[in-house]
JSON list of C-alpha atoms in Angstrom, two decimals:
[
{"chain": "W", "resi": 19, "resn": "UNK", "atom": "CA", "xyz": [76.25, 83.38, 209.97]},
{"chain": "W", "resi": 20, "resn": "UNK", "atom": "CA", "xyz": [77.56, 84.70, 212.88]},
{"chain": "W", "resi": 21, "resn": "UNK", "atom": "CA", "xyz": [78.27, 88.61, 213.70]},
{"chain": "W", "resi": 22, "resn": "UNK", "atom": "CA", "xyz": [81.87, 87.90, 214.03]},
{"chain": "W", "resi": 23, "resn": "UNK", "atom": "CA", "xyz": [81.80, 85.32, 210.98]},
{"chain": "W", "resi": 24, "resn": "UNK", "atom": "CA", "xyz": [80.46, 88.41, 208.95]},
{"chain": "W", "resi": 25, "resn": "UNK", "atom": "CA", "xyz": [82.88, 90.92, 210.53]},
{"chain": "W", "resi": 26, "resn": "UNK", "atom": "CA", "xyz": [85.94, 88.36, 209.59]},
{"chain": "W", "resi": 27, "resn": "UNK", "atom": "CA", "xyz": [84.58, 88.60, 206.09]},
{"chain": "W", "resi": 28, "resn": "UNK", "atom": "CA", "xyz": [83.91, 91.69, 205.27]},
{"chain": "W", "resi": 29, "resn": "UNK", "atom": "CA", "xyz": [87.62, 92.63, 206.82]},
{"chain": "W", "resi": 30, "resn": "UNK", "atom": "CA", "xyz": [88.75, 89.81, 204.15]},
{"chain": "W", "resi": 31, "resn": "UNK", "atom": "CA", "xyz": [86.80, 91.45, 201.52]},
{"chain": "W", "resi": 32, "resn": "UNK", "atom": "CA", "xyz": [88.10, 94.93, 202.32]},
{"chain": "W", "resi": 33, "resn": "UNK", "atom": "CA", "xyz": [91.78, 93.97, 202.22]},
{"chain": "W", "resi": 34, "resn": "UNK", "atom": "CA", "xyz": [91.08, 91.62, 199.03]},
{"chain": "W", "resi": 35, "resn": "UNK", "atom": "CA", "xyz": [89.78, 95.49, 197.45]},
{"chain": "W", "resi": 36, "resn": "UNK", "atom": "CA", "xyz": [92.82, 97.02, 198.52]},
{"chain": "W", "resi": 37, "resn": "UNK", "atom": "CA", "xyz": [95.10, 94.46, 197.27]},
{"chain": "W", "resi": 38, "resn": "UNK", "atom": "CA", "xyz": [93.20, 94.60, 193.88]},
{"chain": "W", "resi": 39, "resn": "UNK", "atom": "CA", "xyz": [93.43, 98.45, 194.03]},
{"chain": "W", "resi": 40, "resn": "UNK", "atom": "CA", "xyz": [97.30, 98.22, 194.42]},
{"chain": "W", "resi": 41, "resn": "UNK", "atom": "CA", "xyz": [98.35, 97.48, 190.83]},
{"chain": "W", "resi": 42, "resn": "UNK", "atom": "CA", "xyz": [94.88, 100.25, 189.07]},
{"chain": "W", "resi": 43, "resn": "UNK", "atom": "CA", "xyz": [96.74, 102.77, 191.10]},
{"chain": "W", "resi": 44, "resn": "UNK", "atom": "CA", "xyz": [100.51, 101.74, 190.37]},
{"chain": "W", "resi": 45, "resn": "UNK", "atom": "CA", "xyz": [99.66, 102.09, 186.94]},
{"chain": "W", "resi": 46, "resn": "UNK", "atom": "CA", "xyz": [98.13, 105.61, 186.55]},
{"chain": "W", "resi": 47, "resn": "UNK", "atom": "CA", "xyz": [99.64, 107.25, 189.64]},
{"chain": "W", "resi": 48, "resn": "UNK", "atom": "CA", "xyz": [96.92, 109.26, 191.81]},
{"chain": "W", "resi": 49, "resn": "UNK", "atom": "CA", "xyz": [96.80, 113.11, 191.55]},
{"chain": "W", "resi": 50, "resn": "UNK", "atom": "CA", "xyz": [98.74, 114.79, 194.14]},
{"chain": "W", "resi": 51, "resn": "UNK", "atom": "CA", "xyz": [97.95, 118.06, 195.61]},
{"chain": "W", "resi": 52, "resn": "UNK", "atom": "CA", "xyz": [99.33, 120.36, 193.14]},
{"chain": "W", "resi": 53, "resn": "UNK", "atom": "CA", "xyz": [98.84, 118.09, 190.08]},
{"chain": "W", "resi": 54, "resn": "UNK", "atom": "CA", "xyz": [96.10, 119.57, 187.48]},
{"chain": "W", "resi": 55, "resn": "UNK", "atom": "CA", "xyz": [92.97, 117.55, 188.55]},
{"chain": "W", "resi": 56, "resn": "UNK", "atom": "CA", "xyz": [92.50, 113.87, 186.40]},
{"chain": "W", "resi": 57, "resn": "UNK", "atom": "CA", "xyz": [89.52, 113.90, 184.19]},
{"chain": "W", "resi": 58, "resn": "UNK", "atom": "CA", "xyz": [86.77, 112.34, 185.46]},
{"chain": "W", "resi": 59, "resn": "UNK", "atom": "CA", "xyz": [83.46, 111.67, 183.70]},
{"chain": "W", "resi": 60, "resn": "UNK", "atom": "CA", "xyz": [80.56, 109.64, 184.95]},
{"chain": "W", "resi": 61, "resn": "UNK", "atom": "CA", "xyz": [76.76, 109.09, 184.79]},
{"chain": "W", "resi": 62, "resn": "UNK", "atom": "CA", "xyz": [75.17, 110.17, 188.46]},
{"chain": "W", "resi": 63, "resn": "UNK", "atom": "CA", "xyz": [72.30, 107.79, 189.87]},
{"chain": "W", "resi": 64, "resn": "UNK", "atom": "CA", "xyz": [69.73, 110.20, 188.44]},
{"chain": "W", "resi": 65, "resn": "UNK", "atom": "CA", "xyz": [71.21, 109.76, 184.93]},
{"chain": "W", "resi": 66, "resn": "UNK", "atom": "CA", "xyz": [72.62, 113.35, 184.61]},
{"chain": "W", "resi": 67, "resn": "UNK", "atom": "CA", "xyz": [76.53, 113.33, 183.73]},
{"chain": "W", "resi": 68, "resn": "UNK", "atom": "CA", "xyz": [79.55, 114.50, 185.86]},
{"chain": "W", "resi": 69, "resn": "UNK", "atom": "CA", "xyz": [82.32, 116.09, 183.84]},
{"chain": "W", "resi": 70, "resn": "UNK", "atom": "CA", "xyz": [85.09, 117.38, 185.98]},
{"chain": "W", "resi": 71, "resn": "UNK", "atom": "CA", "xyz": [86.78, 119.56, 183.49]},
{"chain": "W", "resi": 72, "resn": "UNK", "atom": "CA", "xyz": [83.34, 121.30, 182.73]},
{"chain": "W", "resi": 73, "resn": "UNK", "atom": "CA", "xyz": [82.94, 122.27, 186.33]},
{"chain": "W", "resi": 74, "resn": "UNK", "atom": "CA", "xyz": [86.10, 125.31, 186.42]},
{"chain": "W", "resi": 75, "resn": "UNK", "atom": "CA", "xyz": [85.31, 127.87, 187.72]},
{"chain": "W", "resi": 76, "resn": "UNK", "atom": "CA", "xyz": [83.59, 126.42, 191.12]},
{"chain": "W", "resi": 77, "resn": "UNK", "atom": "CA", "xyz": [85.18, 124.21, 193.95]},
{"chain": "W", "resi": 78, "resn": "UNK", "atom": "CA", "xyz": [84.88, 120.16, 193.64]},
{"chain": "W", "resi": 79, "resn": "UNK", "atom": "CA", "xyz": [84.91, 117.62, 195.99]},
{"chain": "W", "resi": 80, "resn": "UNK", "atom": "CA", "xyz": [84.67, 114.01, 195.24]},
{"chain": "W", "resi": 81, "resn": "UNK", "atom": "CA", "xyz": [84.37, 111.77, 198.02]},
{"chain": "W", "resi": 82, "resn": "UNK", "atom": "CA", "xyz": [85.41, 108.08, 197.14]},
{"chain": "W", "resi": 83, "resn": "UNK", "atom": "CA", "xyz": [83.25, 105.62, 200.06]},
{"chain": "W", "resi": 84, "resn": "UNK", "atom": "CA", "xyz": [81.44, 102.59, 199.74]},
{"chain": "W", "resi": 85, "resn": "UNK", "atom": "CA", "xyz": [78.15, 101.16, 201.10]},
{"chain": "W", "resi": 86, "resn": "UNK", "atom": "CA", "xyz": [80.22, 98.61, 203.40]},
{"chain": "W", "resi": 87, "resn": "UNK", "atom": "CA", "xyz": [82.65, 101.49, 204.83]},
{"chain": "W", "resi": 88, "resn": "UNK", "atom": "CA", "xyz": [81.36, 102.55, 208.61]},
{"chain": "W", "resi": 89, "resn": "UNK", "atom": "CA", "xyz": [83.90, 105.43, 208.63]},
{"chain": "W", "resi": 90, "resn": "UNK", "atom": "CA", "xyz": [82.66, 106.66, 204.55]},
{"chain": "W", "resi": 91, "resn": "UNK", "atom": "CA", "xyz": [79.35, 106.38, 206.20]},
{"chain": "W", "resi": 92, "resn": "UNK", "atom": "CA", "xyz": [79.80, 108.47, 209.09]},
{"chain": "W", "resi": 93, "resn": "UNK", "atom": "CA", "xyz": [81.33, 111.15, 207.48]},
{"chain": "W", "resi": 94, "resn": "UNK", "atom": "CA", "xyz": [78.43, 111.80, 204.64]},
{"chain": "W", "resi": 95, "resn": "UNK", "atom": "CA", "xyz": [76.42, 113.58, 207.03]},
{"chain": "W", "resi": 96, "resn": "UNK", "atom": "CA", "xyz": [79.10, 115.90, 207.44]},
{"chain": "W", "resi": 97, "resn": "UNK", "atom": "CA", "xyz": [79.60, 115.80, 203.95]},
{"chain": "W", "resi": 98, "resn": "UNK", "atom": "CA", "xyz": [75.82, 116.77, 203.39]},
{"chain": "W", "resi": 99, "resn": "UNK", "atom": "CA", "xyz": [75.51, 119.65, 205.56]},
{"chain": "W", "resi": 100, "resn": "UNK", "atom": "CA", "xyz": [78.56, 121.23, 204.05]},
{"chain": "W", "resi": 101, "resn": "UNK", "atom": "CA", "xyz": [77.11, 120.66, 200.62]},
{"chain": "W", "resi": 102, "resn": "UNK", "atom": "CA", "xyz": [73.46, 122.42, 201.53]},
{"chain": "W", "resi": 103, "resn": "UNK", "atom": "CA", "xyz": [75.55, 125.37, 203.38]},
{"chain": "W", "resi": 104, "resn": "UNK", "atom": "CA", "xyz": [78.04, 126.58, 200.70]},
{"chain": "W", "resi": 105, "resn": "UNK", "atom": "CA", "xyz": [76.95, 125.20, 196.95]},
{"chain": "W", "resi": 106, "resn": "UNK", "atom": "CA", "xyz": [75.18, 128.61, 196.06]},
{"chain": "W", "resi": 107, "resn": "UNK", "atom": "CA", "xyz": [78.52, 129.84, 197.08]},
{"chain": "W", "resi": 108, "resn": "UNK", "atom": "CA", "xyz": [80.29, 127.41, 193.90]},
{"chain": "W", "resi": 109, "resn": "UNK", "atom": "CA", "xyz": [81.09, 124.49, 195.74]},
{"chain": "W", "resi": 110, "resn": "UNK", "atom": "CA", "xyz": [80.17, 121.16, 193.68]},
{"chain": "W", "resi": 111, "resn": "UNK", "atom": "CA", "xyz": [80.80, 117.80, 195.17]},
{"chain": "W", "resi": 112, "resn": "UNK", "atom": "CA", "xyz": [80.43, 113.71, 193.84]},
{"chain": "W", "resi": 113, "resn": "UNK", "atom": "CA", "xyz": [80.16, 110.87, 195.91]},
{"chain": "W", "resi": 114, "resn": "UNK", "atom": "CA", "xyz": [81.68, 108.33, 193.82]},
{"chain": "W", "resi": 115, "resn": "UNK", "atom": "CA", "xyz": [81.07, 104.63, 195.31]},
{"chain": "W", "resi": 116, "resn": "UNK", "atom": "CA", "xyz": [83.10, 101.73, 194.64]},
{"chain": "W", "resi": 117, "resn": "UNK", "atom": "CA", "xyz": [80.93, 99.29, 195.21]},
{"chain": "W", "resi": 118, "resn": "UNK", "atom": "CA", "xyz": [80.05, 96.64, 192.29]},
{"chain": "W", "resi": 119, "resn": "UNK", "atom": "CA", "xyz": [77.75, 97.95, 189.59]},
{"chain": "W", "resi": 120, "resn": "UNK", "atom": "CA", "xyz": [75.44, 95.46, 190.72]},
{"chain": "W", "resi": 121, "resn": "UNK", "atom": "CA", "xyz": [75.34, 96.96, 194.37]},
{"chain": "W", "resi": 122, "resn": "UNK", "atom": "CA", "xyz": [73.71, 100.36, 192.69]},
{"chain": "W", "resi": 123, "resn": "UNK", "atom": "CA", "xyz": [70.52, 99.95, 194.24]},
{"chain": "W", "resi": 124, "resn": "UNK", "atom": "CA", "xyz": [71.86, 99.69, 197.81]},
{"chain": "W", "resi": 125, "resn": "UNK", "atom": "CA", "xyz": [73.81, 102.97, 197.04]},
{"chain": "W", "resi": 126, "resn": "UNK", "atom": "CA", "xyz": [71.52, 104.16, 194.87]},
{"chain": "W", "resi": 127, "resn": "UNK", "atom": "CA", "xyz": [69.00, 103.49, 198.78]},
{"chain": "W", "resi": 128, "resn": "UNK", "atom": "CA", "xyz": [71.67, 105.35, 200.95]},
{"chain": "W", "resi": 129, "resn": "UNK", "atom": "CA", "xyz": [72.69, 108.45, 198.59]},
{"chain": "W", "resi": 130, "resn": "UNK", "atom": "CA", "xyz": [68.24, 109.05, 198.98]},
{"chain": "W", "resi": 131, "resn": "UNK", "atom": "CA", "xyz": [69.43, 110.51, 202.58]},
{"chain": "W", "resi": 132, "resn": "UNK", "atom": "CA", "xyz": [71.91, 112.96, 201.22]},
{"chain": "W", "resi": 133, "resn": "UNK", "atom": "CA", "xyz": [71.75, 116.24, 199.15]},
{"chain": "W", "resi": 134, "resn": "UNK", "atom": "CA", "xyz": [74.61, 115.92, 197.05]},
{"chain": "W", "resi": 135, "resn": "UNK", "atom": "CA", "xyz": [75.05, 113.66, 193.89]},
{"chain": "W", "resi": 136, "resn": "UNK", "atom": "CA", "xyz": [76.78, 110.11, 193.66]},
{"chain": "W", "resi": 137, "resn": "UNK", "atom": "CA", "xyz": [77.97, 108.07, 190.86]},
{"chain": "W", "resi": 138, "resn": "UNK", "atom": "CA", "xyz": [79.09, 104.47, 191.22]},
{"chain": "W", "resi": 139, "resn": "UNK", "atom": "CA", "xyz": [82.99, 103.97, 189.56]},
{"chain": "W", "resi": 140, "resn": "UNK", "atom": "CA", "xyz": [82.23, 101.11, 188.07]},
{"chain": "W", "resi": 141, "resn": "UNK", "atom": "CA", "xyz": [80.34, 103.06, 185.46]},
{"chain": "W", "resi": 142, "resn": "UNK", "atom": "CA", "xyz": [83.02, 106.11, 184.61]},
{"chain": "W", "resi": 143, "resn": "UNK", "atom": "CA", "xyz": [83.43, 106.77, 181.17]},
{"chain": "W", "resi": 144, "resn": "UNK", "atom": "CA", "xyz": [86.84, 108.15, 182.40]},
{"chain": "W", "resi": 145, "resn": "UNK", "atom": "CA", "xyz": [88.39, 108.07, 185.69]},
{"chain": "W", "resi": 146, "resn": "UNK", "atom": "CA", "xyz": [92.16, 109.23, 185.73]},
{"chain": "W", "resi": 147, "resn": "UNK", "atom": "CA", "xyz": [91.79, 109.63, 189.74]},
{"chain": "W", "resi": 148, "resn": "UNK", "atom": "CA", "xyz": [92.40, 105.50, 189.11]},
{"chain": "W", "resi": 149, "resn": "UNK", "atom": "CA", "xyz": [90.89, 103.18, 192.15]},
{"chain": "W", "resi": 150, "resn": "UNK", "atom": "CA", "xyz": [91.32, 104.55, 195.96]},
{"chain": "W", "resi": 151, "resn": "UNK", "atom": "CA", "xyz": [93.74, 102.67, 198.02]},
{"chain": "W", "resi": 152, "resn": "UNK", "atom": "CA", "xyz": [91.74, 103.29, 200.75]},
{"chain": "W", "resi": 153, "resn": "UNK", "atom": "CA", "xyz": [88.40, 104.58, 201.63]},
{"chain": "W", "resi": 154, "resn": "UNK", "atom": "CA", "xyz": [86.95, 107.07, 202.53]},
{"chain": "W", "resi": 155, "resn": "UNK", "atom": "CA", "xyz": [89.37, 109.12, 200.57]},
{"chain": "W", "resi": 156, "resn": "UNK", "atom": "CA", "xyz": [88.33, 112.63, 199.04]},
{"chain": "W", "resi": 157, "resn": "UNK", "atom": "CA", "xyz": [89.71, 115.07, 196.72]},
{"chain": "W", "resi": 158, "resn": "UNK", "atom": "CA", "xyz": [89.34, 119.61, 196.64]},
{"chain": "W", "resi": 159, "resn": "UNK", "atom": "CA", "xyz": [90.05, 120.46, 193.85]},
{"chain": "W", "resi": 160, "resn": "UNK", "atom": "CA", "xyz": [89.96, 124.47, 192.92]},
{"chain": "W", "resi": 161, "resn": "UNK", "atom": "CA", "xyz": [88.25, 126.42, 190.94]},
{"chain": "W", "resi": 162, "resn": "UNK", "atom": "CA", "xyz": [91.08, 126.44, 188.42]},
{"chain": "W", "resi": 163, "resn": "UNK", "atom": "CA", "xyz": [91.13, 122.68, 188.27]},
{"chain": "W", "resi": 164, "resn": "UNK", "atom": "CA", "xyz": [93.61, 122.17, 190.31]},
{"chain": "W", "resi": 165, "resn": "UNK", "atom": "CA", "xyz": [93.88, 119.58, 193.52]},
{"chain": "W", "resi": 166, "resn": "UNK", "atom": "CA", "xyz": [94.28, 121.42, 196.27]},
{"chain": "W", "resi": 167, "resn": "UNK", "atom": "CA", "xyz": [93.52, 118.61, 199.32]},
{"chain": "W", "resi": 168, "resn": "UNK", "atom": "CA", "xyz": [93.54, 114.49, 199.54]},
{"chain": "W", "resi": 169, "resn": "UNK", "atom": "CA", "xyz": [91.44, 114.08, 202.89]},
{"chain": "W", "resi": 170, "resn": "UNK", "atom": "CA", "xyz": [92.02, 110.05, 204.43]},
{"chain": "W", "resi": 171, "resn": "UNK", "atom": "CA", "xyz": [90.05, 108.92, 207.10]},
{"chain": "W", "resi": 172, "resn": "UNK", "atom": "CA", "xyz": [92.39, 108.87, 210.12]},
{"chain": "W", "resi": 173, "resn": "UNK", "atom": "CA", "xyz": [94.65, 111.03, 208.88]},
{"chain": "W", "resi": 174, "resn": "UNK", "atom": "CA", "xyz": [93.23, 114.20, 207.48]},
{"chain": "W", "resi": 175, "resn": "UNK", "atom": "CA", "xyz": [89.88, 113.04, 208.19]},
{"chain": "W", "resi": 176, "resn": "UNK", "atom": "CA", "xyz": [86.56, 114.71, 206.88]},
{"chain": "W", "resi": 177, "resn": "UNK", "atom": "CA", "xyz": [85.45, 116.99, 209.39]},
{"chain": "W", "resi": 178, "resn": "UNK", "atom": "CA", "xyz": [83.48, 119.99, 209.37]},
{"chain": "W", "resi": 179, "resn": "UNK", "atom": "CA", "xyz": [86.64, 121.89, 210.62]},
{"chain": "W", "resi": 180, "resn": "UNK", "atom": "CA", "xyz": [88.68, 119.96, 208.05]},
{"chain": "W", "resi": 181, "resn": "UNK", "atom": "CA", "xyz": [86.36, 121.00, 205.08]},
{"chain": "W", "resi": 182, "resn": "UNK", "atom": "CA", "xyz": [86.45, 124.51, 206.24]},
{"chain": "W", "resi": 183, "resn": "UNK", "atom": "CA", "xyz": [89.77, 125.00, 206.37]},
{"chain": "W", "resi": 184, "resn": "UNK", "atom": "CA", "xyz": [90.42, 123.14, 203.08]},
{"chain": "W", "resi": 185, "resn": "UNK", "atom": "CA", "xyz": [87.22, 124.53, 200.94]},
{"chain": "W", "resi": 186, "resn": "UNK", "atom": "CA", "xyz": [86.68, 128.00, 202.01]},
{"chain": "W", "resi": 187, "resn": "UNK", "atom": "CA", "xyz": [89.76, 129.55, 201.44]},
{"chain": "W", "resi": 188, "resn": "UNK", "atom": "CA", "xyz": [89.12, 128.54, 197.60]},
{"chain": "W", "resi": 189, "resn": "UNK", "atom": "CA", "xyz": [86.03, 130.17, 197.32]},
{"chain": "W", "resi": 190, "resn": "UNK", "atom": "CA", "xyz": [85.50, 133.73, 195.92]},
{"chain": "W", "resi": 191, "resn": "UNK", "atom": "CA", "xyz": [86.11, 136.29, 198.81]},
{"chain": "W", "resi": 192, "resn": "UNK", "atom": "CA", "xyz": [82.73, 136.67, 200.74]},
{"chain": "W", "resi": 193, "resn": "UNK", "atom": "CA", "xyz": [81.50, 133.98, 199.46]},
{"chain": "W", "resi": 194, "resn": "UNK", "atom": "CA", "xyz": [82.15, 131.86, 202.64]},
{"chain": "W", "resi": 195, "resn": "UNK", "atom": "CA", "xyz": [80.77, 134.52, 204.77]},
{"chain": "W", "resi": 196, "resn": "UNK", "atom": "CA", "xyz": [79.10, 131.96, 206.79]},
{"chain": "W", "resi": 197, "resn": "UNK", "atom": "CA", "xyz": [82.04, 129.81, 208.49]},
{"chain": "W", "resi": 198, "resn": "UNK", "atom": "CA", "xyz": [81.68, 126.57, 209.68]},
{"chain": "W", "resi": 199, "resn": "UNK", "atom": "CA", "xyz": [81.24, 125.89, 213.37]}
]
């Protein structure tokens, strides 16, 4: 197959996933900033669980991406790095992948780079964030459980500066006594 054969499909395949998204999110409406965060429960890759609701108290982000996504990709790094610099500080944060349950070894071969725990969708025991209409698409939500950011790629990107702004004013005072760069 030819590079531009395969970049034809995978464009296909991409808007095929956003046109299936369409009517998952049209019937449970995604959280807007304000809204109480959706519950969200999942088994990670390394077989712990993710409970949302039992995280209060500390700042979550979950970052929706997928293994075939070159801008979810790209920001992870960033993603990373602000996970090792302020989780002692009570910031928690899920990469939750899209990607078919049968692709988990290919994420399950990426996430080994990162830091921070994943989940694949597919397997959520409850997801009320419903699918992404787009990725990468991530959600801060507060330490009161509330969403306090929706970060799109292109738009309100993920960004060191971006997560900085967004994050750190959530955290305890001094607890972000280290400011991103």
């Amino acid at each position: 197959m030819r590079g531009s054969d395969l970049r034809a499909l995978l464009q296909l395949g991409a808007a095929a996933l956003l046109l299936a998204a369409a009517p998952l999110m049209a019937s449970g409406r995604a959280p807007e900033v304000g809204d109480p965060a959706p519950a969200l429960l999942v088994p990670q890759l390394d077989g712990r669980g993710f409970d949302l609701s039992a995280l209060r108290g500390r700042v979550v982000i979950v970052n929706f991406w997928a293994t075939w996504c070159s801008p979810c990709r790209a920001e992870m790094p960033v993603l990373d790095a602000f996970y090792r610099r302020y989780h002692a500080q009570g910031v928690e944060l899920l990469g939750l992948s899209i990607d078919d349950a049968h692709d988990r070894g290919e994420v399950s071969k990426i996430m080994r780079q990162f830091s921070y725990p994943a989940a694949l969708m597919a397997s959520a025991k409850a997801n009320g964030f419903g699918a992404p209409l787009a990725v990468p698409m991530t959600y801060v939500i507060d330490a009161a459980g509330v969403v306090r950011a929706r970060l799109l790629a292109g738009k309100t990107a993920v960004t060191e500066h971006s997560l900085a702004q967004t994050v750190l004013p959530l955290l305890p005072q001094g607890a972000a006594n280290t400011p991103a760069h």
